[in-house]
Structures are given as structure tokens and as C-alpha cells.
PDB file of C-alpha atoms in Angstrom:
ATOM      1  CA  MET A 200      -3.517 -21.617  21.628  1.00 68.00           C
ATOM      2  CA  SER A 201      -6.202 -24.290  21.803  1.00 83.00           C
ATOM      3  CA  ALA A 202      -6.992 -26.474  18.789  1.00 84.00           C
ATOM      4  CA  ARG A 203     -10.408 -24.803  18.535  1.00 84.00           C
ATOM      5  CA  ALA A 204      -8.939 -21.297  18.528  1.00 84.00           C
ATOM      6  CA  GLU A 205      -6.359 -22.313  15.956  1.00 88.00           C
ATOM      7  CA  GLN A 206      -9.048 -23.767  13.705  1.00 90.00           C
ATOM      8  CA  LYS A 207     -11.063 -20.560  14.021  1.00 91.00           C
ATOM      9  CA  LEU A 208      -8.055 -18.523  12.867  1.00 91.00           C
ATOM     10  CA  LYS A 209      -7.533 -20.876   9.924  1.00 94.00           C
ATOM     11  CA  THR A 210     -11.172 -20.525   8.867  1.00 95.00           C
ATOM     12  CA  ARG A 211     -10.996 -16.740   9.188  1.00 95.00           C
ATOM     13  CA  ARG A 212      -7.880 -16.769   7.019  1.00 95.00           C
ATOM     14  CA  ALA A 213      -9.601 -19.040   4.503  1.00 96.00           C
ATOM     15  CA  LEU A 214     -12.498 -16.574   4.199  1.00 96.00           C
ATOM     16  CA  MET A 215     -10.151 -13.636   3.620  1.00 96.00           C
ATOM     17  CA  ASP A 216      -8.179 -15.573   1.010  1.00 95.00           C
ATOM     18  CA  ALA A 217     -11.423 -16.683  -0.665  1.00 96.00           C
ATOM     19  CA  ALA A 218     -12.553 -13.063  -1.017  1.00 95.00           C
ATOM     20  CA  LEU A 219      -9.168 -12.024  -2.420  1.00 93.00           C
ATOM     21  CA  ARG A 220      -9.158 -14.806  -5.007  1.00 93.00           C
ATOM     22  CA  GLN A 221     -12.422 -13.529  -6.457  1.00 92.00           C
ATOM     23  CA  LEU A 222     -11.156  -9.993  -7.003  1.00 90.00           C
ATOM     24  CA  SER A 223      -9.854  -9.113 -10.463  1.00 86.00           C
ATOM     25  CA  ALA A 224      -9.494  -6.259 -12.917  1.00 82.00           C
ATOM     26  CA  ASP A 225     -13.169  -6.774 -13.806  1.00 86.00           C
ATOM     27  CA  ARG A 226     -14.568  -7.461 -10.357  1.00 88.00           C
ATOM     28  CA  GLY A 227     -14.486  -5.356  -7.212  1.00 87.00           C
ATOM     29  CA  PHE A 228     -15.238  -6.173  -3.597  1.00 90.00           C
ATOM     30  CA  GLY A 229     -18.707  -4.644  -3.811  1.00 87.00           C
ATOM     31  CA  SER A 230     -19.838  -7.338  -6.246  1.00 90.00           C
ATOM     32  CA  LEU A 231     -18.966 -10.220  -3.911  1.00 93.00           C
ATOM     33  CA  SER A 232     -21.639 -12.041  -1.960  1.00 94.00           C
ATOM     34  CA  LEU A 233     -21.307 -13.635   1.450  1.00 95.00           C
ATOM     35  CA  ARG A 234     -22.584 -16.915   0.085  1.00 95.00           C
ATOM     36  CA  GLU A 235     -20.014 -17.232  -2.683  1.00 95.00           C
ATOM     37  CA  VAL A 236     -17.142 -16.227  -0.386  1.00 96.00           C
ATOM     38  CA  ALA A 237     -18.210 -18.864   2.122  1.00 96.00           C
ATOM     39  CA  ARG A 238     -18.529 -21.453  -0.638  1.00 95.00           C
ATOM     40  CA  GLU A 239     -15.070 -20.610  -1.965  1.00 95.00           C
ATOM     41  CA  ALA A 240     -13.678 -20.994   1.563  1.00 95.00           C
ATOM     42  CA  GLY A 241     -15.379 -24.369   1.945  1.00 95.00           C
ATOM     43  CA  ILE A 242     -17.740 -23.472   4.802  1.00 94.00           C
ATOM     44  CA  ALA A 243     -21.483 -23.045   5.184  1.00 94.00           C
ATOM     45  CA  PRO A 244     -22.769 -19.464   4.762  1.00 94.00           C
ATOM     46  CA  THR A 245     -24.177 -19.502   8.310  1.00 93.00           C
ATOM     47  CA  SER A 246     -20.682 -20.263   9.652  1.00 93.00           C
ATOM     48  CA  PHE A 247     -19.413 -16.995   8.150  1.00 95.00           C
ATOM     49  CA  TYR A 248     -20.967 -15.058  11.044  1.00 95.00           C
ATOM     50  CA  ARG A 249     -18.748 -16.819  13.572  1.00 93.00           C
ATOM     51  CA  HIS A 250     -15.841 -14.901  12.082  1.00 95.00           C
ATOM     52  CA  PHE A 251     -17.228 -11.638  10.671  1.00 95.00           C
ATOM     53  CA  ALA A 252     -20.401  -9.709  11.427  1.00 94.00           C
ATOM     54  CA  GLU A 253     -20.825  -8.910   7.728  1.00 94.00           C
ATOM     55  CA  LEU A 254     -18.931  -8.960   4.452  1.00 94.00           C
ATOM     56  CA  ASP A 255     -17.761  -5.362   4.896  1.00 94.00           C
ATOM     57  CA  GLU A 256     -16.028  -6.341   8.134  1.00 95.00           C
ATOM     58  CA  LEU A 257     -14.044  -8.931   6.186  1.00 96.00           C
ATOM     59  CA  GLY A 258     -13.163  -6.255   3.658  1.00 93.00           C
ATOM     60  CA  LEU A 259     -11.926  -3.914   6.389  1.00 94.00           C
ATOM     61  CA  ALA A 260      -9.766  -6.712   7.769  1.00 95.00           C
ATOM     62  CA  LEU A 261      -8.230  -7.036   4.305  1.00 94.00           C
ATOM     63  CA  VAL A 262      -7.620  -3.281   4.106  1.00 92.00           C
ATOM     64  CA  ASP A 263      -5.850  -3.408   7.463  1.00 91.00           C
ATOM     65  CA  GLU A 264      -3.776  -6.375   6.331  1.00 91.00           C
ATOM     66  CA  GLY A 265      -2.810  -4.631   3.109  1.00 87.00           C
ATOM     67  CA  GLY A 266      -1.683  -1.495   4.910  1.00 86.00           C
ATOM     68  CA  VAL A 267       0.283  -3.386   7.537  1.00 86.00           C
ATOM     69  CA  ALA A 268       1.981  -5.560   4.903  1.00 84.00           C
ATOM     70  CA  LEU A 269       3.023  -2.497   2.892  1.00 82.00           C
ATOM     71  CA  ARG A 270       4.442  -0.693   5.930  1.00 82.00           C
ATOM     72  CA  GLN A 271       6.328  -3.795   7.043  1.00 83.00           C
ATOM     73  CA  LEU A 272       7.804  -4.195   3.576  1.00 81.00           C
ATOM     74  CA  MET A 273       8.910  -0.577   3.464  1.00 79.00           C
ATOM     75  CA  ARG A 274      10.564  -1.006   6.859  1.00 81.00           C
ATOM     76  CA  GLN A 275      12.526  -3.848   5.340  1.00 80.00           C
ATOM     77  CA  ALA A 276      13.426  -1.466   2.506  1.00 79.00           C
ATOM     78  CA  ARG A 277      15.045   0.845   5.057  1.00 77.00           C
ATOM     79  CA  LYS A 278      17.427  -1.944   6.009  1.00 77.00           C
ATOM     80  CA  ARG A 279      18.258  -2.502   2.341  1.00 74.00           C
ATOM     81  CA  ILE A 280      18.808   1.240   1.899  1.00 74.00           C
ATOM     82  CA  ALA A 281      21.253   1.191   4.816  1.00 68.00           C
ATOM     83  CA  ARG A 282      23.250  -1.457   2.926  1.00 69.00           C
ATOM     84  CA  ASN A 283      23.245  -0.061  -0.618  1.00 64.00           C
ATOM     85  CA  GLY A 284      22.382   3.613  -0.075  1.00 63.00           C
ATOM     86  CA  SER A 285      19.948   4.017  -2.991  1.00 75.00           C
ATOM     87  CA  ALA A 286      16.705   5.093  -1.332  1.00 80.00           C
ATOM     88  CA  ILE A 287      14.528   5.586  -4.419  1.00 86.00           C
ATOM     89  CA  ASN A 288      15.720   2.512  -6.324  1.00 87.00           C
ATOM     90  CA  THR A 289      15.350   0.286  -3.275  1.00 85.00           C
ATOM     91  CA  SER A 290      11.945   1.682  -2.281  1.00 86.00           C
ATOM     92  CA  VAL A 291      10.476   1.301  -5.779  1.00 90.00           C
ATOM     93  CA  ASP A 292      11.874  -2.215  -6.174  1.00 88.00           C
ATOM     94  CA  THR A 293      10.421  -3.138  -2.773  1.00 86.00           C
ATOM     95  CA  PHE A 294       7.028  -1.679  -3.669  1.00 88.00           C
ATOM     96  CA  MET A 295       6.955  -3.657  -6.911  1.00 90.00           C
ATOM     97  CA  GLU A 296       7.687  -6.818  -4.926  1.00 87.00           C
ATOM     98  CA  TYR A 297       4.703  -5.993  -2.727  1.00 87.00           C
ATOM     99  CA  LEU A 298       2.559  -5.416  -5.804  1.00 90.00           C
ATOM    100  CA  ASN A 299       3.548  -8.745  -7.359  1.00 89.00           C
ATOM    101  CA  ASN A 300       2.811 -10.637  -4.137  1.00 88.00           C
ATOM    102  CA  ASN A 301      -0.322  -8.736  -3.058  1.00 88.00           C
ATOM    103  CA  ALA A 302      -1.979  -7.673  -6.321  1.00 90.00           C
ATOM    104  CA  ASN A 303      -5.553  -8.184  -5.179  1.00 90.00           C
ATOM    105  CA  LEU A 304      -4.965  -6.540  -1.792  1.00 90.00           C
ATOM    106  CA  PHE A 305      -3.660  -3.458  -3.582  1.00 91.00           C
ATOM    107  CA  ARG A 306      -6.510  -3.675  -6.088  1.00 90.00           C
ATOM    108  CA  LEU A 307      -8.984  -3.643  -3.187  1.00 90.00           C
ATOM    109  CA  MET A 308      -7.365  -0.572  -1.624  1.00 90.00           C
ATOM    110  CA  LEU A 309      -7.276   1.276  -4.938  1.00 89.00           C
ATOM    111  CA  ARG A 310     -10.924   0.663  -5.772  1.00 88.00           C
ATOM    112  CA  GLU A 311     -12.431   1.170  -2.349  1.00 88.00           C
ATOM    113  CA  ARG A 312     -10.343   4.317  -1.778  1.00 88.00           C
ATOM    114  CA  THR A 313     -12.842   6.123  -4.008  1.00 86.00           C
ATOM    115  CA  GLY A 314     -15.754   3.701  -3.613  1.00 83.00           C
ATOM    116  CA  VAL A 315     -19.256   4.328  -2.299  1.00 82.00           C
ATOM    117  CA  SER A 316     -18.569   3.066   1.218  1.00 85.00           C
ATOM    118  CA  LYS A 317     -17.487   5.847   3.574  1.00 90.00           C
ATOM    119  CA  THR A 318     -16.272   3.241   6.061  1.00 90.00           C
ATOM    120  CA  PHE A 319     -13.913   1.772   3.478  1.00 91.00           C
ATOM    121  CA  ARG A 320     -12.749   5.192   2.280  1.00 92.00           C
ATOM    122  CA  THR A 321     -11.979   6.271   5.849  1.00 93.00           C
ATOM    123  CA  ALA A 322     -10.100   3.052   6.666  1.00 92.00           C
ATOM    124  CA  ILE A 323      -8.006   3.216   3.495  1.00 92.00           C
ATOM    125  CA  GLN A 324      -7.222   6.896   3.979  1.00 92.00           C
ATOM    126  CA  ALA A 325      -6.037   6.072   7.496  1.00 92.00           C
ATOM    127  CA  GLU A 326      -3.660   3.434   6.087  1.00 89.00           C
ATOM    128  CA  ILE A 327      -2.360   5.912   3.495  1.00 90.00           C
ATOM    129  CA  ASP A 328      -1.874   8.561   6.195  1.00 92.00           C
ATOM    130  CA  HIS A 329       0.161   6.082   8.273  1.00 89.00           C
ATOM    131  CA  PHE A 330       2.314   5.370   5.246  1.00 87.00           C
ATOM    132  CA  VAL A 331       2.769   9.057   4.411  1.00 90.00           C
ATOM    133  CA  THR A 332       3.757   9.842   8.012  1.00 91.00           C
ATOM    134  CA  GLU A 333       6.410   7.116   8.068  1.00 88.00           C
ATOM    135  CA  LEU A 334       7.751   8.201   4.687  1.00 88.00           C
ATOM    136  CA  ALA A 335       7.896  11.865   5.758  1.00 91.00           C
ATOM    137  CA  ASP A 336       9.886  10.867   8.847  1.00 90.00           C
ATOM    138  CA  ASP A 337      12.303   8.895   6.655  1.00 87.00           C
ATOM    139  CA  LEU A 338      12.693  11.809   4.239  1.00 89.00           C
ATOM    140  CA  ARG A 339      13.488  14.227   7.066  1.00 90.00           C
ATOM    141  CA  ARG A 340      16.074  11.849   8.472  1.00 88.00           C
ATOM    142  CA  PHE A 341      17.727  11.245   5.094  1.00 86.00           C
ATOM    143  CA  ALA A 342      17.766  14.989   4.408  1.00 88.00           C
ATOM    144  CA  GLU A 343      19.508  15.697   7.708  1.00 89.00           C
ATOM    145  CA  GLU A 344      22.004  12.854   7.284  1.00 86.00           C
ATOM    146  CA  ARG A 345      22.978  13.996   3.791  1.00 85.00           C
ATOM    147  CA  GLY A 346      22.802  17.719   4.396  1.00 90.00           C
ATOM    148  CA  LYS A 347      20.170  18.212   1.708  1.00 89.00           C
ATOM    149  CA  PRO A 348      17.131  19.893   3.319  1.00 90.00           C
ATOM    150  CA  LEU A 349      13.642  19.546   1.854  1.00 91.00           C
ATOM    151  CA  SER A 350      11.131  22.372   1.639  1.00 89.00           C
ATOM    152  CA  ASP A 351       8.296  20.316   3.154  1.00 92.00           C
ATOM    153  CA  ALA A 352       8.892  16.621   3.892  1.00 92.00           C
ATOM    154  CA  ARG A 353       5.205  15.919   4.522  1.00 94.00           C
ATOM    155  CA  MET A 354       4.143  17.423   1.200  1.00 95.00           C
ATOM    156  CA  VAL A 355       6.928  15.543  -0.606  1.00 93.00           C
ATOM    157  CA  ALA A 356       5.766  12.292   1.003  1.00 92.00           C
ATOM    158  CA  GLU A 357       2.154  12.931  -0.033  1.00 94.00           C
ATOM    159  CA  ALA A 358       3.210  13.609  -3.635  1.00 95.00           C
ATOM    160  CA  MET A 359       5.361  10.491  -3.713  1.00 92.00           C
ATOM    161  CA  VAL A 360       2.654   8.226  -2.300  1.00 91.00           C
ATOM    162  CA  THR A 361       0.070   9.593  -4.755  1.00 92.00           C
ATOM    163  CA  LEU A 362       2.456   8.941  -7.631  1.00 94.00           C
ATOM    164  CA  VAL A 363       3.319   5.443  -6.403  1.00 91.00           C
ATOM    165  CA  PHE A 364      -0.359   4.509  -6.040  1.00 90.00           C
ATOM    166  CA  ASN A 365      -1.166   5.808  -9.531  1.00 93.00           C
ATOM    167  CA  GLN A 366       1.726   3.950 -11.141  1.00 93.00           C
ATOM    168  CA  GLY A 367       0.901   0.880  -9.070  1.00 92.00           C
ATOM    169  CA  ALA A 368      -2.599   0.904 -10.534  1.00 92.00           C
ATOM    170  CA  GLU A 369      -1.114   0.832 -14.040  1.00 93.00           C
ATOM    171  CA  ALA A 370       1.319  -1.938 -13.119  1.00 94.00           C
ATOM    172  CA  LEU A 371      -1.343  -4.292 -11.728  1.00 91.00           C
ATOM    173  CA  ASP A 372      -2.336  -5.789 -15.059  1.00 89.00           C
ATOM    174  CA  ALA A 373       0.730  -4.828 -17.074  1.00 93.00           C
ATOM    175  CA  THR A 374       3.051  -7.243 -18.856  1.00 94.00           C
ATOM    176  CA  THR A 375       6.522  -7.917 -17.460  1.00 92.00           C
ATOM    177  CA  ARG A 376       8.073  -5.516 -19.954  1.00 95.00           C
ATOM    178  CA  GLU A 377       5.498  -2.819 -19.200  1.00 95.00           C
ATOM    179  CA  LYS A 378       6.140  -3.218 -15.468  1.00 94.00           C
ATOM    180  CA  GLU A 379       9.862  -2.756 -16.010  1.00 93.00           C
ATOM    181  CA  GLU A 380       9.205   0.414 -17.998  1.00 95.00           C
ATOM    182  CA  LEU A 381       6.822   1.718 -15.323  1.00 95.00           C
ATOM    183  CA  GLN A 382       9.384   0.923 -12.642  1.00 94.00           C
ATOM    184  CA  THR A 383      12.061   2.941 -14.446  1.00 95.00           C
ATOM    185  CA  LYS A 384       9.620   5.803 -15.075  1.00 95.00           C
ATOM    186  CA  LEU A 385       8.532   5.840 -11.433  1.00 95.00           C
ATOM    187  CA  LYS A 386      12.114   6.077 -10.183  1.00 94.00           C
ATOM    188  CA  THR A 387      12.742   9.057 -12.476  1.00 95.00           C
ATOM    189  CA  GLU A 388       9.538  10.832 -11.409  1.00 95.00           C
ATOM    190  CA  LEU A 389      10.299  10.327  -7.712  1.00 93.00           C
ATOM    191  CA  ARG A 390      13.781  11.781  -8.215  1.00 93.00           C
ATOM    192  CA  MET A 391      12.200  14.810  -9.895  1.00 95.00           C
ATOM    193  CA  ILE A 392       9.972  15.368  -6.856  1.00 94.00           C
ATOM    194  CA  LEU A 393      12.917  14.995  -4.490  1.00 92.00           C
ATOM    195  CA  LEU A 394      15.218  17.288  -6.473  1.00 93.00           C
ATOM    196  CA  GLY A 395      12.455  19.867  -6.779  1.00 95.00           C
ATOM    197  CA  ALA A 396      11.909  19.858  -3.006  1.00 94.00           C
ATOM    198  CA  GLN A 397      15.654  20.225  -2.421  1.00 93.00           C
ATOM    199  CA  SER A 398      15.816  23.124  -4.889  1.00 94.00           C
ATOM    200  CA  LEU A 399      12.898  24.913  -3.188  1.00 94.00           C
ATOM    201  CA  ALA A 400      14.607  24.497   0.189  1.00 93.00           C
ATOM    202  CA  ARG A 401      17.804  26.084  -1.185  1.00 91.00           C
ATOM    203  CA  GLN A 402      15.837  28.979  -2.686  1.00 91.00           C
ATOM    204  CA  SER A 403      14.060  29.573   0.628  1.00 88.00           C
ATOM    205  CA  ALA A 404      17.387  29.524   2.472  1.00 84.00           C
ATOM    206  CA  ARG A 405      18.903  32.079   0.063  1.00 83.00           C
ATOM    207  CA  THR A 406      15.832  34.329   0.350  1.00 83.00           C
ATOM    208  CA  ALA A 407      15.963  34.169   4.136  1.00 77.00           C
ATOM    209  CA  GLY A 408      19.689  34.958   4.058  1.00 70.00           C
ATOM    210  CA  ARG A 409      19.097  38.181   2.109  1.00 70.00           C
ATOM    211  CA  ARG A 410      16.607  39.543   4.615  1.00 64.00           C
TER     212      ARG A 410
END
């Protein structure tokens, strides 16, 4: 990579980080201006357009980054699960690590998921769908390996992801103690979903066996 190309990547990264730093519980992406993001990144506003066509394009790049980071982290969780065998505990602990390290990325995805921009909503839904698909595949595999079928792995994955996102929203600005309590609560709720899906699968199997 040439020095010029490397510098361009650094400036692009600086702009994305500048936008993230300005997000908070009281301020969403829609309230940011190109000028203040450029100023925070230490470049002239006119230089912004060398890296992004508009502010929304920067936001979409952040959405993509947030989704990719979450999926990569959950893939690492699979390796941890292979070592200690506790899928729910490991997955929740891994998600909380992601939340602690990427609070504003997650905040962006939460807010813009139901925001006014259809482009943002579509991009975030695509990231969630990717995550749900990977989780459903994992659930099917675990169910087969352990001989505990699920009634509908895709539906279970959707319920789990919805729950995780909702609890994640509460955890964003919680105290350390509150986060620990939410973490414990989330693990229990996920187990309830999983046990319920296993129970439904057994009921369906018994019903089919009586026909």
C-alpha cells in the first residue's frame, strides 16, 4: 500500500471514530453535522468528500463495521464454547464484552434500526438477519450434537436476538452492578427460550408418533 493510500485509510478511520465519539445516550447520529465531524477528526469539511459522499454514507460504514465486529466476536465465542461447553453463558459474556468495547456502535444500530432513514433501517436489518442466520445454524448443530431437537431453530434465533438487543439497550448506560444483574437475567431468559423450544419439539414428536 502506498503512503498516500495508507493516509487516506487513516483519515477515513479518523472520521468514523470522530462520529462515534459524538454519539451518546442523549445524541443520535441524525443530530450530527458534517462540519463538526470533520472538525473532530482534524480535517477541513471539504476534505470529508474525499472519503464519503455524505454523512449517511459514513453512518452506513459504521453500521457495517458494527455488524461485522459482532459476528466476528460470536465466532470467537464458538471456539470458547468448544472448550467449556456452556453455550448460553459464553455467548452472553461475549456479547457483553462487545457491548463494553463498542457501546456507541451498538447505540447507533439500536437507534437507527427504528429511525426515519429507510436506508439505515434496511442496512441494520440486513446485519441482524446475518446474525440470526448464523445463530440458527449454530442452534441446529448444537441440537443435533446433543440429541435435543428444537421446534424451529430460526424462530428461536430470532427470539434470542430480539431479547439480546433489548437487554443490550438497557445495559448501555447501566452501572457495573446493574450490568451484572442484566447479564444473569439474560442468561436465564435465553435458557427459558431454549428449553421451551426443546419441549415443543418433544411434544410434536409425540403427537406425530401417535398418528
